């Protein structure tokens, strides 16, 4: 299911809750709450890695 369709389901009430990070116009977004000793490139590489995704699910 594409993002637009997911959002449409939210609006018509057939989905109970909005997935974390889903926005109306931009798809998904993430936020950062801590400063880490990584370059932006290293941080993005970690966030999109399997290990990073696993850590975000906790």
Short mmCIF file of C-alpha atoms in Angstrom, two decimals:
data_model
loop_
_atom_site.label_atom_id
_atom_site.label_comp_id
_atom_site.label_asym_id
_atom_site.label_seq_id
_atom_site.Cartn_x
_atom_site.Cartn_y
_atom_site.Cartn_z
CA UNK A 1 0.00 0.00 0.00
CA UNK A 2 1.46 3.36 -0.91
CA UNK A 3 1.79 6.25 1.54
CA UNK A 4 -1.04 8.27 0.04
CA UNK A 5 -3.41 5.34 0.35
CA UNK A 6 -2.30 4.76 3.96
CA UNK A 7 -3.06 8.38 4.78
CA UNK A 8 -6.46 8.18 3.01
CA UNK A 9 -7.37 5.22 5.22
CA UNK A 10 -6.53 7.32 8.26
CA UNK A 11 -8.82 10.10 7.11
CA UNK A 12 -11.78 7.82 6.39
CA UNK A 13 -11.46 6.10 9.79
CA UNK A 14 -10.75 2.57 8.59
CA UNK A 15 -7.34 2.53 10.25
CA UNK A 16 -7.19 2.81 14.03
CA UNK A 17 -3.99 4.83 14.43
CA UNK A 18 -1.50 6.64 12.26
CA UNK A 19 1.86 4.88 11.77
CA UNK A 20 4.66 6.64 13.63
CA UNK A 21 6.28 9.29 11.45
CA UNK A 22 3.70 9.30 8.64
CA UNK A 23 2.95 12.81 7.38
CA UNK A 24 0.25 14.05 5.02
CA UNK A 25 2.57 15.48 2.38
CA UNK A 26 6.11 14.23 2.90
CA UNK A 27 5.71 10.52 3.53
CA UNK A 28 7.65 9.52 6.61
CA UNK A 29 9.88 11.70 8.76
CA UNK A 30 12.15 11.08 11.71
CA UNK A 31 13.34 13.27 14.53
CA UNK A 32 16.56 13.34 16.51
CA UNK A 33 16.66 13.82 20.25
CA UNK A 34 20.32 13.37 21.08
CA UNK A 35 23.69 14.54 19.92
CA UNK A 36 25.93 11.66 18.90
CA UNK A 37 29.65 11.60 18.07
CA UNK A 38 29.04 10.76 14.39
CA UNK A 39 29.28 12.71 11.16
CA UNK A 40 25.97 13.28 9.35
CA UNK A 41 26.99 10.63 6.80
CA UNK A 42 27.76 8.06 9.51
CA UNK A 43 24.50 8.83 11.30
CA UNK A 44 22.38 8.36 8.15
CA UNK A 45 24.25 5.17 7.28
CA UNK A 46 23.44 3.81 10.76
CA UNK A 47 19.80 4.94 10.67
CA UNK A 48 19.07 3.18 7.38
CA UNK A 49 21.04 0.03 8.24
CA UNK A 50 19.34 -3.12 9.55
CA UNK A 51 20.94 -2.48 12.97
CA UNK A 52 19.66 1.09 13.04
CA UNK A 53 16.14 0.06 12.08
CA UNK A 54 16.17 -2.59 14.78
CA UNK A 55 17.24 -0.02 17.38
CA UNK A 56 14.44 2.34 16.31
CA UNK A 57 11.85 -0.41 16.84
CA UNK A 58 12.67 -0.71 20.55
#
